[in-house]
Each structure stands twice: as structure tokens, then as C-alpha cells.
Tab-separated table of C-alpha atoms in Angstrom:
chain	number	residue	atom	x	y	z
S	287	UNK	CA	-5.330	-5.102	-17.304
S	288	UNK	CA	-2.847	-7.958	-17.159
S	289	UNK	CA	-3.126	-8.442	-21.395
S	290	UNK	CA	-2.607	-4.689	-21.339
S	291	UNK	CA	-0.086	-4.306	-19.259
S	292	UNK	CA	1.688	-7.768	-21.016
S	293	UNK	CA	1.190	-6.129	-24.621
S	294	UNK	CA	3.345	-3.027	-23.259
S	295	UNK	CA	7.070	-3.054	-24.767
S	296	UNK	CA	9.207	-3.591	-21.516
S	297	UNK	CA	7.401	-7.202	-21.775
S	298	UNK	CA	8.411	-7.937	-25.104
S	299	UNK	CA	11.846	-6.735	-23.703
S	300	UNK	CA	11.648	-8.830	-21.616
S	301	UNK	CA	11.218	-11.895	-23.176
S	302	UNK	CA	13.329	-11.480	-26.303
S	303	UNK	CA	16.098	-10.937	-23.965
S	304	UNK	CA	15.794	-14.462	-22.755
S	305	UNK	CA	14.655	-13.442	-18.995
S	306	UNK	CA	12.440	-15.520	-17.922
S	307	UNK	CA	14.155	-18.169	-19.512
S	308	UNK	CA	16.877	-17.711	-17.343
S	309	UNK	CA	14.553	-17.374	-14.246
S	310	UNK	CA	13.037	-21.070	-15.032
S	311	UNK	CA	16.150	-22.455	-14.913
S	312	UNK	CA	17.009	-21.455	-11.409
S	313	UNK	CA	14.130	-20.475	-9.553
S	314	UNK	CA	14.699	-20.081	-6.075
S	315	UNK	CA	12.014	-20.677	-3.547
S	316	UNK	CA	10.972	-19.240	-0.548
S	317	UNK	CA	12.426	-20.827	3.394
S	318	UNK	CA	10.533	-21.781	6.157
S	319	UNK	CA	10.619	-19.449	8.883
S	320	UNK	CA	10.736	-19.553	12.600
S	321	UNK	CA	7.495	-19.823	14.182
S	322	UNK	CA	7.567	-16.607	15.236
S	323	UNK	CA	4.180	-16.811	18.151
S	324	UNK	CA	5.998	-19.559	18.892
S	325	UNK	CA	9.622	-18.382	19.921
S	326	UNK	CA	9.495	-15.740	22.370
S	327	UNK	CA	7.195	-18.569	24.436
S	328	UNK	CA	10.150	-21.452	23.868
S	329	UNK	CA	12.742	-19.728	25.434
S	330	UNK	CA	11.301	-17.523	28.022
S	331	UNK	CA	10.118	-21.080	28.920
S	332	UNK	CA	13.352	-22.857	28.942
S	333	UNK	CA	15.641	-19.323	31.068
S	334	UNK	CA	12.409	-19.086	33.591
S	335	UNK	CA	10.766	-22.887	34.577
S	336	UNK	CA	12.828	-23.413	37.461
S	337	UNK	CA	12.293	-20.366	38.638
S	338	UNK	CA	8.672	-21.202	37.988
S	339	UNK	CA	8.788	-24.421	39.509
S	340	UNK	CA	10.182	-23.596	42.400
S	341	UNK	CA	7.729	-20.930	43.486
S	342	UNK	CA	5.079	-23.845	43.003
S	343	UNK	CA	6.947	-26.495	44.841
S	344	UNK	CA	7.087	-23.844	47.304
S	345	UNK	CA	2.994	-23.559	47.260
S	346	UNK	CA	3.011	-20.095	44.936
S	347	UNK	CA	-0.999	-21.091	43.085
S	348	UNK	CA	-1.651	-16.996	42.119
S	349	UNK	CA	-1.359	-17.220	37.914
S	350	UNK	CA	-0.481	-13.600	37.995
S	351	UNK	CA	2.152	-13.985	40.365
S	352	UNK	CA	3.535	-16.472	38.644
S	353	UNK	CA	2.897	-15.135	34.530
S	354	UNK	CA	5.597	-12.181	35.914
S	355	UNK	CA	8.273	-14.894	36.726
S	356	UNK	CA	8.001	-16.955	33.755
S	357	UNK	CA	7.398	-13.902	31.267
S	358	UNK	CA	10.261	-11.674	32.677
S	359	UNK	CA	13.279	-11.721	30.258
S	360	UNK	CA	15.941	-11.262	32.524
S	361	UNK	CA	18.867	-8.439	32.950
S	362	UNK	CA	21.761	-11.235	31.277
S	363	UNK	CA	21.854	-13.632	27.948
S	364	UNK	CA	21.886	-17.173	30.320
S	365	UNK	CA	25.042	-18.719	29.687
S	366	UNK	CA	25.349	-20.907	26.250
S	367	UNK	CA	21.891	-19.784	24.982
S	368	UNK	CA	21.516	-18.820	21.587
S	369	UNK	CA	19.542	-15.635	20.390
S	370	UNK	CA	17.224	-16.686	18.253
S	371	UNK	CA	15.534	-14.089	15.495
S	372	UNK	CA	12.154	-14.700	14.306
S	373	UNK	CA	12.467	-11.296	12.849
S	374	UNK	CA	14.720	-8.523	11.045
S	375	UNK	CA	13.728	-5.785	9.125
S	376	UNK	CA	15.303	-3.324	7.737
S	377	UNK	CA	15.459	0.114	5.866
S	378	UNK	CA	17.832	0.357	3.141
S	379	UNK	CA	17.241	4.018	3.234
S	380	UNK	CA	14.761	6.792	3.355
S	381	UNK	CA	14.810	8.281	-0.542
S	382	UNK	CA	11.189	7.806	-2.618
S	383	UNK	CA	10.345	7.775	-5.428
S	384	UNK	CA	6.981	9.478	-4.519
S	385	UNK	CA	7.100	13.408	-5.053
S	386	UNK	CA	6.254	14.744	-3.454
S	387	UNK	CA	5.481	12.481	-0.491
S	388	UNK	CA	2.450	11.440	-0.139
S	389	UNK	CA	-0.009	13.636	2.588
S	390	UNK	CA	0.764	11.098	5.388
S	391	UNK	CA	4.153	10.316	5.027
S	392	UNK	CA	5.969	10.815	8.177
S	393	UNK	CA	9.596	9.978	7.872
S	394	UNK	CA	12.644	11.625	10.170
S	395	UNK	CA	15.593	9.993	7.668
S	396	UNK	CA	18.880	9.108	9.185
S	397	UNK	CA	22.083	9.182	7.536
S	398	UNK	CA	23.224	6.385	5.258
S	399	UNK	CA	26.717	4.160	6.154
S	400	UNK	CA	24.997	1.157	5.656
S	401	UNK	CA	26.543	-0.144	1.965
S	402	UNK	CA	25.786	-2.849	-0.174
S	403	UNK	CA	27.925	-5.114	1.621
S	404	UNK	CA	27.812	-4.165	5.515
S	405	UNK	CA	23.740	-5.228	4.645
S	406	UNK	CA	24.861	-9.015	2.839
S	407	UNK	CA	27.578	-9.650	5.496
S	408	UNK	CA	23.950	-8.412	8.100
S	409	UNK	CA	21.833	-11.378	5.819
S	410	UNK	CA	24.517	-13.573	6.033
S	411	UNK	CA	24.806	-13.392	9.914
S	412	UNK	CA	20.930	-14.807	9.501
S	413	UNK	CA	22.323	-17.980	7.953
S	414	UNK	CA	20.495	-21.285	9.185
S	415	UNK	CA	20.338	-24.759	7.969
S	416	UNK	CA	18.117	-26.009	10.160
S	417	UNK	CA	15.647	-25.713	7.886
S	418	UNK	CA	13.768	-22.691	9.640
S	419	UNK	CA	15.091	-19.169	9.621
S	420	UNK	CA	14.126	-15.313	10.096
S	421	UNK	CA	11.747	-13.166	8.339
S	422	UNK	CA	13.994	-10.540	7.024
S	423	UNK	CA	11.254	-7.350	5.996
S	424	UNK	CA	13.047	-4.243	3.543
S	425	UNK	CA	12.095	-1.286	3.395
S	426	UNK	CA	12.561	2.865	3.055
S	427	UNK	CA	11.848	4.809	1.072
S	428	UNK	CA	11.832	2.866	-1.624
S	429	UNK	CA	14.154	-0.390	-1.907
S	430	UNK	CA	12.828	-1.272	-5.313
S	431	UNK	CA	15.485	1.749	-6.017
S	432	UNK	CA	18.178	-0.253	-5.428
S	433	UNK	CA	17.708	-1.744	-8.600
S	434	UNK	CA	19.505	-5.329	-9.138
S	435	UNK	CA	21.163	-4.412	-5.713
S	436	UNK	CA	17.724	-5.805	-4.459
S	437	UNK	CA	16.438	-7.966	-6.577
S	438	UNK	CA	19.166	-9.306	-9.399
S	439	UNK	CA	21.219	-12.408	-8.625
S	440	UNK	CA	23.707	-10.890	-6.448
S	441	UNK	CA	21.007	-8.791	-5.185
S	442	UNK	CA	19.693	-8.912	-1.276
S	443	UNK	CA	16.532	-10.935	-1.401
S	444	UNK	CA	18.844	-14.160	-3.064
S	445	UNK	CA	21.383	-13.287	-0.166
S	446	UNK	CA	18.257	-13.811	2.326
S	447	UNK	CA	16.316	-16.729	0.060
S	448	UNK	CA	20.207	-18.853	0.445
S	449	UNK	CA	20.905	-18.104	3.684
S	450	UNK	CA	17.598	-19.388	4.418
S	451	UNK	CA	15.811	-16.182	5.768
S	452	UNK	CA	12.459	-15.384	3.685
S	453	UNK	CA	11.781	-12.313	2.721
S	454	UNK	CA	9.437	-9.506	2.066
S	455	UNK	CA	9.947	-6.348	0.176
S	456	UNK	CA	7.917	-3.005	0.801
S	457	UNK	CA	7.248	-0.621	-2.540
S	458	UNK	CA	5.148	1.346	-3.612
S	459	UNK	CA	5.112	-0.235	-6.724
S	460	UNK	CA	6.493	2.884	-8.448
S	461	UNK	CA	9.414	1.117	-10.575
S	462	UNK	CA	8.122	-2.787	-10.034
S	463	UNK	CA	9.442	-2.817	-13.661
S	464	UNK	CA	9.089	-6.401	-16.026
S	465	UNK	CA	12.778	-6.730	-15.142
S	466	UNK	CA	12.049	-5.884	-11.505
S	467	UNK	CA	9.217	-8.213	-11.130
S	468	UNK	CA	11.107	-10.948	-12.962
S	469	UNK	CA	13.590	-10.431	-10.882
S	470	UNK	CA	12.340	-10.721	-7.515
S	471	UNK	CA	9.664	-13.733	-7.991
S	472	UNK	CA	13.811	-15.683	-9.702
S	473	UNK	CA	15.463	-14.560	-6.531
S	474	UNK	CA	12.982	-16.741	-4.382
S	475	UNK	CA	10.552	-13.146	-2.157
S	476	UNK	CA	8.389	-14.537	0.181
S	477	UNK	CA	6.190	-11.762	-0.302
S	478	UNK	CA	5.632	-7.893	-0.877
S	479	UNK	CA	3.672	-5.848	0.263
S	480	UNK	CA	2.684	-2.507	-2.067
S	481	UNK	CA	0.996	0.793	-0.555
S	482	UNK	CA	-2.842	0.879	-2.495
S	483	UNK	CA	-5.290	3.562	-0.459
S	484	UNK	CA	-8.165	3.683	-3.638
S	485	UNK	CA	-9.616	1.484	-6.315
S	486	UNK	CA	-10.736	5.004	-7.521
S	487	UNK	CA	-7.893	6.633	-9.218
S	488	UNK	CA	-8.990	9.810	-8.187
S	489	UNK	CA	-8.603	9.042	-5.070
S	490	UNK	CA	-5.469	7.419	-4.916
S	491	UNK	CA	-3.476	9.930	-6.686
S	492	UNK	CA	-5.125	12.906	-4.244
S	493	UNK	CA	-2.872	11.028	-1.657
S	494	UNK	CA	-0.114	10.613	-3.368
S	495	UNK	CA	-0.263	15.020	-4.656
S	496	UNK	CA	0.214	13.598	-8.102
S	497	UNK	CA	-1.599	12.742	-11.172
S	498	UNK	CA	-1.450	9.643	-12.608
S	499	UNK	CA	0.032	7.527	-9.795
S	500	UNK	CA	-3.473	5.256	-9.429
S	501	UNK	CA	-1.958	3.823	-12.927
S	502	UNK	CA	1.713	3.782	-11.632
S	503	UNK	CA	0.741	1.053	-8.664
S	504	UNK	CA	-1.510	-1.148	-10.848
S	505	UNK	CA	0.907	-1.186	-13.916
S	506	UNK	CA	3.751	-2.335	-11.236
S	507	UNK	CA	1.231	-5.456	-9.244
S	508	UNK	CA	0.242	-6.001	-12.439
S	509	UNK	CA	3.738	-6.842	-13.788
S	510	UNK	CA	4.045	-9.012	-10.325
S	511	UNK	CA	1.024	-11.173	-11.082
S	512	UNK	CA	2.381	-11.337	-14.813
S	513	UNK	CA	5.513	-12.291	-13.725
S	514	UNK	CA	4.215	-15.030	-10.856
S	515	UNK	CA	1.960	-16.511	-13.759
S	516	UNK	CA	4.680	-16.755	-16.915
S	517	UNK	CA	7.241	-18.433	-14.013
S	518	UNK	CA	4.336	-20.843	-12.826
S	519	UNK	CA	6.182	-19.602	-8.991
S	520	UNK	CA	2.850	-19.025	-6.280
S	521	UNK	CA	5.721	-16.358	-4.467
S	522	UNK	CA	5.663	-13.984	-3.833
S	523	UNK	CA	2.381	-13.395	-1.755
S	524	UNK	CA	0.786	-9.779	-2.630
S	525	UNK	CA	-0.443	-8.064	0.306
S	526	UNK	CA	-1.443	-4.734	0.301
S	527	UNK	CA	-0.999	-2.078	3.043
S	528	UNK	CA	-4.055	0.478	3.302
S	529	UNK	CA	-3.954	3.857	4.907
S	530	UNK	CA	-6.644	3.983	5.885
S	531	UNK	CA	-7.668	8.109	6.165
S	532	UNK	CA	-10.438	10.632	5.875
S	533	UNK	CA	-9.536	10.408	2.351
S	534	UNK	CA	-10.454	6.260	1.760
S	535	UNK	CA	-12.517	5.086	4.499
S	536	UNK	CA	-15.955	5.321	2.977
S	537	UNK	CA	-14.251	3.790	-0.617
S	538	UNK	CA	-13.208	0.196	1.502
S	539	UNK	CA	-16.264	-2.134	0.160
S	540	UNK	CA	-14.988	-1.026	-2.606
S	541	UNK	CA	-11.582	-1.256	-2.586
S	542	UNK	CA	-11.897	-4.795	-0.928
S	543	UNK	CA	-14.438	-6.081	-4.083
S	544	UNK	CA	-11.517	-4.455	-6.460
S	545	UNK	CA	-9.072	-6.348	-5.177
S	546	UNK	CA	-11.179	-9.751	-4.896
S	547	UNK	CA	-11.640	-9.204	-8.780
S	548	UNK	CA	-7.998	-9.356	-9.273
S	549	UNK	CA	-7.084	-12.124	-7.134
S	550	UNK	CA	-6.545	-15.617	-8.591
S	551	UNK	CA	-8.702	-18.265	-9.222
S	552	UNK	CA	-9.615	-21.081	-6.817
S	553	UNK	CA	-11.734	-23.442	-6.797
S	554	UNK	CA	-13.843	-24.122	-3.401
S	555	UNK	CA	-11.140	-21.818	-1.120
S	556	UNK	CA	-9.609	-18.368	-1.002
S	557	UNK	CA	-6.565	-17.243	-2.665
S	558	UNK	CA	-4.246	-15.511	0.089
S	559	UNK	CA	-2.677	-13.144	-2.950
S	560	UNK	CA	-3.802	-9.038	-2.723
S	561	UNK	CA	-5.622	-10.199	1.061
S	562	UNK	CA	-5.540	-6.488	2.824
S	563	UNK	CA	-3.904	-4.174	6.223
S	564	UNK	CA	-5.832	-1.410	6.504
S	565	UNK	CA	-3.788	0.900	9.174
S	566	UNK	CA	-5.052	3.735	10.331
S	567	UNK	CA	-3.314	6.801	10.040
S	568	UNK	CA	-0.610	8.055	12.691
S	569	UNK	CA	1.428	10.524	13.122
S	570	UNK	CA	0.968	13.636	15.200
S	571	UNK	CA	1.094	15.717	11.863
S	572	UNK	CA	-1.211	13.936	10.236
S	573	UNK	CA	-4.110	15.174	12.771
S	574	UNK	CA	-5.964	15.800	10.050
S	575	UNK	CA	-6.497	13.033	8.063
S	576	UNK	CA	-7.099	10.701	11.180
S	577	UNK	CA	-10.869	9.920	11.437
S	578	UNK	CA	-12.928	11.631	13.919
S	579	UNK	CA	-14.263	8.756	17.038
S	580	UNK	CA	-17.619	9.319	15.515
S	581	UNK	CA	-15.740	7.861	11.619
S	582	UNK	CA	-14.089	5.651	13.465
S	583	UNK	CA	-17.514	3.915	15.109
S	584	UNK	CA	-19.290	4.817	11.412
S	585	UNK	CA	-16.379	2.513	10.015
S	586	UNK	CA	-16.697	-0.277	11.401
S	587	UNK	CA	-20.432	-0.141	12.424
S	588	UNK	CA	-21.669	0.777	8.739
S	589	UNK	CA	-19.016	1.154	6.481
S	590	UNK	CA	-17.395	-2.634	7.694
S	591	UNK	CA	-20.733	-4.769	7.318
S	592	UNK	CA	-20.747	-3.633	3.401
S	593	UNK	CA	-17.153	-5.152	3.270
S	594	UNK	CA	-18.375	-7.784	5.377
S	595	UNK	CA	-21.043	-9.016	2.977
S	596	UNK	CA	-18.668	-8.248	-0.202
S	597	UNK	CA	-16.500	-10.382	1.498
S	598	UNK	CA	-19.449	-13.465	2.088
S	599	UNK	CA	-20.662	-12.960	-1.654
S	600	UNK	CA	-17.058	-13.889	-2.560
S	601	UNK	CA	-16.857	-16.993	-0.849
S	602	UNK	CA	-19.625	-18.417	-2.461
S	603	UNK	CA	-18.754	-16.718	-6.071
S	604	UNK	CA	-15.322	-19.326	-5.262
S	605	UNK	CA	-17.584	-22.449	-4.359
S	606	UNK	CA	-16.248	-22.377	-0.462
S	607	UNK	CA	-18.206	-25.045	0.956
S	608	UNK	CA	-20.738	-23.799	3.371
S	609	UNK	CA	-19.622	-24.654	7.530
S	610	UNK	CA	-15.788	-22.953	6.137
S	611	UNK	CA	-17.231	-19.810	5.377
S	612	UNK	CA	-16.071	-17.023	7.610
S	613	UNK	CA	-16.719	-13.616	8.344
S	614	UNK	CA	-14.220	-10.845	7.082
S	615	UNK	CA	-12.040	-10.550	10.487
S	616	UNK	CA	-12.424	-13.981	10.984
S	617	UNK	CA	-10.958	-14.315	7.517
S	618	UNK	CA	-8.002	-11.743	6.708
S	619	UNK	CA	-5.050	-12.181	8.697
S	620	UNK	CA	-4.476	-8.495	10.437
S	621	UNK	CA	-7.079	-6.369	8.047
S	622	UNK	CA	-8.739	-4.721	10.641
S	623	UNK	CA	-6.750	-2.455	13.228
S	624	UNK	CA	-9.832	-3.221	15.126
S	625	UNK	CA	-10.426	-6.356	15.344
S	626	UNK	CA	-6.879	-9.014	14.417
S	627	UNK	CA	-6.198	-8.778	18.555
S	628	UNK	CA	-7.981	-8.661	21.964
S	629	UNK	CA	-8.766	-4.958	23.285
S	630	UNK	CA	-9.749	-3.988	26.764
S	631	UNK	CA	-12.484	-1.997	26.486
S	632	UNK	CA	-15.515	-1.791	23.820
S	633	UNK	CA	-15.891	-0.038	20.002
S	634	UNK	CA	-15.981	3.244	21.240
S	635	UNK	CA	-12.804	2.998	23.963
S	636	UNK	CA	-10.854	2.079	21.268
S	637	UNK	CA	-11.998	4.599	18.964
S	638	UNK	CA	-11.560	7.670	20.642
S	639	UNK	CA	-8.061	6.567	21.520
S	640	UNK	CA	-7.547	5.828	17.927
S	641	UNK	CA	-9.356	9.451	16.861
S	642	UNK	CA	-6.123	10.383	19.516
S	643	UNK	CA	-3.530	8.515	17.544
S	644	UNK	CA	-3.291	5.723	19.872
S	645	UNK	CA	-4.919	2.699	18.138
S	646	UNK	CA	-2.363	0.431	20.152
S	647	UNK	CA	-3.099	1.175	23.907
S	648	UNK	CA	-5.624	-0.990	24.740
S	649	UNK	CA	-4.167	-3.583	23.762
S	650	UNK	CA	-0.720	-3.643	24.684
S	651	UNK	CA	0.376	-7.015	27.089
S	652	UNK	CA	1.938	-5.522	30.011
S	653	UNK	CA	5.233	-6.202	28.883
S	654	UNK	CA	7.170	-6.859	25.799
S	655	UNK	CA	7.530	-10.573	25.408
S	656	UNK	CA	8.729	-10.707	21.476
S	657	UNK	CA	11.201	-7.669	21.721
S	658	UNK	CA	14.954	-9.572	22.044
S	659	UNK	CA	12.620	-12.256	18.848
S	660	UNK	CA	13.531	-9.927	16.534
S	661	UNK	CA	15.011	-5.777	15.302
S	662	UNK	CA	14.863	-3.258	12.615
S	663	UNK	CA	18.052	-1.907	10.932
S	664	UNK	CA	17.922	2.028	10.162
S	665	UNK	CA	20.426	3.479	7.542
S	666	UNK	CA	23.367	4.739	9.949
S	667	UNK	CA	23.165	1.100	11.244
S	668	UNK	CA	21.694	2.280	14.495
S	669	UNK	CA	19.796	-1.496	15.974
S	670	UNK	CA	16.225	-1.116	17.573
S	671	UNK	CA	13.512	-3.653	19.244
S	672	UNK	CA	11.095	-2.948	16.063
S	673	UNK	CA	9.357	-0.747	13.037
S	674	UNK	CA	7.495	0.802	16.032
S	675	UNK	CA	10.521	2.346	18.364
S	676	UNK	CA	12.352	3.609	14.560
S	677	UNK	CA	9.416	5.616	15.161
S	678	UNK	CA	9.584	7.205	17.847
S	679	UNK	CA	13.482	6.576	18.506
S	680	UNK	CA	14.053	5.431	21.885
S	681	UNK	CA	17.069	4.098	22.929
S	682	UNK	CA	18.410	2.356	20.439
S	683	UNK	CA	19.373	-1.516	20.971
S	684	UNK	CA	23.318	-0.235	19.236
S	685	UNK	CA	24.734	-0.669	16.077
S	686	UNK	CA	25.439	-3.013	13.691
S	687	UNK	CA	28.592	-1.469	12.369
S	688	UNK	CA	29.804	-2.090	16.365
S	689	UNK	CA	28.447	-5.731	17.207
S	690	UNK	CA	26.190	-8.191	15.233
S	691	UNK	CA	22.350	-7.835	16.042
S	692	UNK	CA	22.578	-11.077	18.323
S	693	UNK	CA	25.280	-9.109	19.932
S	694	UNK	CA	23.126	-6.402	19.794
S	695	UNK	CA	19.757	-7.959	21.310
S	696	UNK	CA	22.111	-9.716	24.106
S	697	UNK	CA	23.804	-6.025	25.438
S	698	UNK	CA	20.856	-4.005	25.397
S	699	UNK	CA	18.389	-7.258	27.301
S	700	UNK	CA	17.749	-4.764	30.703
S	701	UNK	CA	16.322	-2.724	28.136
S	702	UNK	CA	13.393	-4.825	27.068
S	703	UNK	CA	12.039	-4.740	31.264
S	704	UNK	CA	10.910	-1.526	30.214
S	705	UNK	CA	8.947	-1.932	27.688
S	706	UNK	CA	5.359	-0.972	27.101
S	707	UNK	CA	5.573	2.851	27.191
S	708	UNK	CA	4.780	6.435	25.884
S	709	UNK	CA	7.247	4.706	23.107
S	710	UNK	CA	4.859	1.880	22.255
S	711	UNK	CA	2.112	4.077	21.683
S	712	UNK	CA	2.222	2.936	17.566
S	713	UNK	CA	3.163	-1.179	18.364
S	714	UNK	CA	2.164	-2.630	15.123
S	715	UNK	CA	-0.393	-5.153	15.008
S	716	UNK	CA	1.695	-8.265	14.187
S	717	UNK	CA	3.841	-7.276	17.706
S	718	UNK	CA	0.930	-6.808	19.554
S	719	UNK	CA	-0.651	-9.910	17.776
S	720	UNK	CA	2.102	-12.372	18.946
S	721	UNK	CA	2.386	-10.994	22.805
S	722	UNK	CA	-0.995	-11.948	23.150
S	723	UNK	CA	-0.289	-14.738	21.453
S	724	UNK	CA	2.423	-15.555	23.761
S	725	UNK	CA	0.573	-14.801	27.389
S	726	UNK	CA	-1.897	-16.823	26.172
S	727	UNK	CA	0.827	-19.714	25.878
S	728	UNK	CA	2.217	-19.206	29.211
S	729	UNK	CA	-0.088	-18.944	30.631
S	730	UNK	CA	-1.602	-22.460	29.698
S	731	UNK	CA	1.832	-23.452	30.143
S	732	UNK	CA	1.674	-22.365	34.255
S	733	UNK	CA	-1.889	-23.879	34.128
S	734	UNK	CA	-0.161	-27.296	32.873
S	735	UNK	CA	2.571	-27.605	35.861
S	736	UNK	CA	0.056	-26.175	38.251
S	737	UNK	CA	-2.121	-29.321	37.402
S	738	UNK	CA	1.187	-31.363	36.893
S	739	UNK	CA	1.952	-30.172	40.356
S	740	UNK	CA	-1.371	-31.211	41.772
S	741	UNK	CA	-0.835	-34.644	41.491
S	742	UNK	CA	2.873	-35.002	42.566
S	743	UNK	CA	3.210	-35.321	47.030
S	744	UNK	CA	3.842	-31.926	48.373
S	745	UNK	CA	7.596	-32.419	48.966
S	746	UNK	CA	8.214	-34.027	45.423
S	747	UNK	CA	8.877	-31.849	42.355
S	748	UNK	CA	8.015	-33.257	39.362
S	749	UNK	CA	10.221	-35.196	37.316
S	750	UNK	CA	12.115	-34.689	33.516
S	751	UNK	CA	9.875	-37.056	31.967
S	752	UNK	CA	6.563	-35.974	33.393
S	753	UNK	CA	7.426	-32.478	32.502
S	754	UNK	CA	5.262	-31.113	28.748
């Protein structure tokens, strides 16, 4: 498939115009990102440590009550404390070249008020010089419709890379031409999430409601893989977003095998490229597409083991040492909507909620720890705490046309205490995982402080030098 794609005329044009040589001469490398798991915990510990230490000194030993204090964001940001972001999502616009739209599309457009200059200024505001920057995820609609304004030498991806922010683009890949692919690699794109729901053309075309769509998506994926190979780059890492519906649930092991066969060869290890992210279809209007509780049970108890056998065989093929081989859900981050986080219930309990469109309900933590370290901006400039809220649309944090992203977070901090709420029922798997990881770290910190305090005389505060 790669060789046939490379022989197409548009690749010959790219070579004849010297675009590959130009890209090699100034190829950018994706920056490192802030630790999204560590940042919320670090900030909460810095803000709330004195109060928790005081409670411990006064004799409080209940971990739950101490966690309620340590994990609570204050009503106002402490004077002098920096507002640091680990993640910023930006939706460039709701225009899409998938016409008609996919059967499960449930986006609710807003007016386009942000200009290219506005987006660039927003990205520049994230600039960092300490070597670790914000992770910027660009979505739509279809971001590639912005053409060179996205992937060109004056485009947003390069702007983010030069600001020290690793960049991701979510795309359907229809407009992922050879020219765009070279531009994205050249600009230092860190990751690209491509929508692909089936390895079978007729299934993908039915989901997209247009014949030939599977071939177009695959051509785009191949163009990016070719560009990476020709430029000697390992970026961007490509992830596949697979929306799980009644159309494609039974195809899952075949899609996995298909993607594994496309992975770059890496003897003795598993390459991260073309890993998959399975997303249960959401939206009330998609009830007819969603698996039933029995369907979800069957998927994880019958279909998933078939896929796991494919994965285990692949590890053997790649020469992964036996002691390093892992089950499928342990190996691919965020692949499984059930396994990716700790659930307060068994599979059947989760399946019932997933069938009702509430797959996140059994994994939500009691409070949202991550919200003040991230943001998401829609094309009208409205800013939300997260991508999930851009769908459920509670009160926005503010507008980036009035204040900076950081100032909006600072001004709206009192809202955080009300989350999670009903608006959070579609909380993303990554956000759930971060919240759970932050809570685990905060609990560990409390235990360390309790142990440290138990070694000190009752009337003596732990010294600065003894603090972890």
C-alpha cells in the first residue's frame, strides 16, 4: 500500500519541487511536555501543605478528611503562584470535508470569531524556556482544511513547536496530502490522531455514509508514513481513534491485526506508532448505534480475548522477550474504555452504564484535580475546562478574546469545586486517568506526612529539611 501510494503523481510533484530537501534542512523536533500527571498534584501540594500539616499536628489521622483538604483547589489563586498548563485544546472550526458527516457526528457548531492571528497569539502565550511545555491538541471540524495556515512554514504547528509546546492534530486524514504530510513532519508535529473505525472498506464507508472513504483515509495515513520515512523522522506518532458502535464491534480483532501489520518494524520491542484508542460512541442521538449492555459484555468477554490473542502473537513475532510481554490492555495506553482506569464496579455494572451513554460514571473521582491545569477553546473564543465540557457546554471559564487562558483559569477557580457534575458524564479517558493518578499521589503524600509526623515529638512541627 505504501509503495503504490508513493508512485502516485502528487508524490512525484513533491520531489520535483524540492520540498523534501527543504524539509530536511530545517526539520523541527517535537518539544518535551509538562508531566500532566505530576503538575496538578505538585500545585495542590504547594498550595495546601501548610493546612494539611497543621491538621496532622493537631492530631488528625483520617486519610479521607486530609485528602479532602489537600485535594481541594482554593477559591482564589495564591498570590505569586504561576498558572501552569499541561494541556490546551483548540478547536479551529467546525467545517468538515466529510460530507455527509459520519453517522455518529454530534458536534454543535459555534460562530467563528478567532482569526489565525488570534490563534497564534494564544499559542505564543504558552511559550516556555524551561524545556517542558504545554501539550497543544488541535481539533475541528477538520483542522487540515486550514491548509498551510496549519502545516506551512508560517503555520500553527510550527508556531507551537517553536514556543516549546508539543502539538497534536486530530484529523479524518482526507486532506492529508503528500504536501501536507511533509509540512506536518517538517513543522515538528508530535502526534496525530486519525479517525479509522474499521479495516473493512464497506464498513468504514457505511459509517462515513460515502463510498470510497476508507481508501481516502488510508491514503492519508500512508502519505504521513511515507513522509516520515523519507525525512528520517519518528514524528509524529500516529494514533488511531476508533469509535465503537454496532457497525464495527465484531471487527475489532481484524482492525487490530490490520494496524499491527502496518506498524514500523522494531525487533525486540513494540513500536508505539499506529496504536489504537477505542471510544464508546456518545450522544443521546446515537442510542441506536450504541452497544447494548449485553453487547458490551460480549465485546469484552468474547471479542476482546480474540484481539488479545492477536496481540500476544504479534509480540512473539516482533521478538519481544517473554518476560516483557504483556496483555493487550496493559500494553497500549487508553486502548480499552473499560480497562484504562479503575472502575467502581465490575464489567456488567460498567456495561449497563456504557449502554446508557455513561461510560465514565464509574471512574470519576470525588473531585476534579486536573481542571485548573488545562483548557479548551472553541472557535468563538469561549474557553472551557476540558474537551468534555465543550460537548456538554456548562458555563465557560471565560473568553480568550477578553482575557488570557491563564487569567480565565485564575478568575474562574471557584467553579472547580462543583466538578465533577452531571456535565462530566462524558469525561475523557485521559482526564479520568490523570485524576485517578493525582489522587493516588496525594494519598501517598499524606501517608508520608503522617509517617514523618509520627516520628516527631507531638509539639514539634516537621522541619523544612525533613519534608519530602
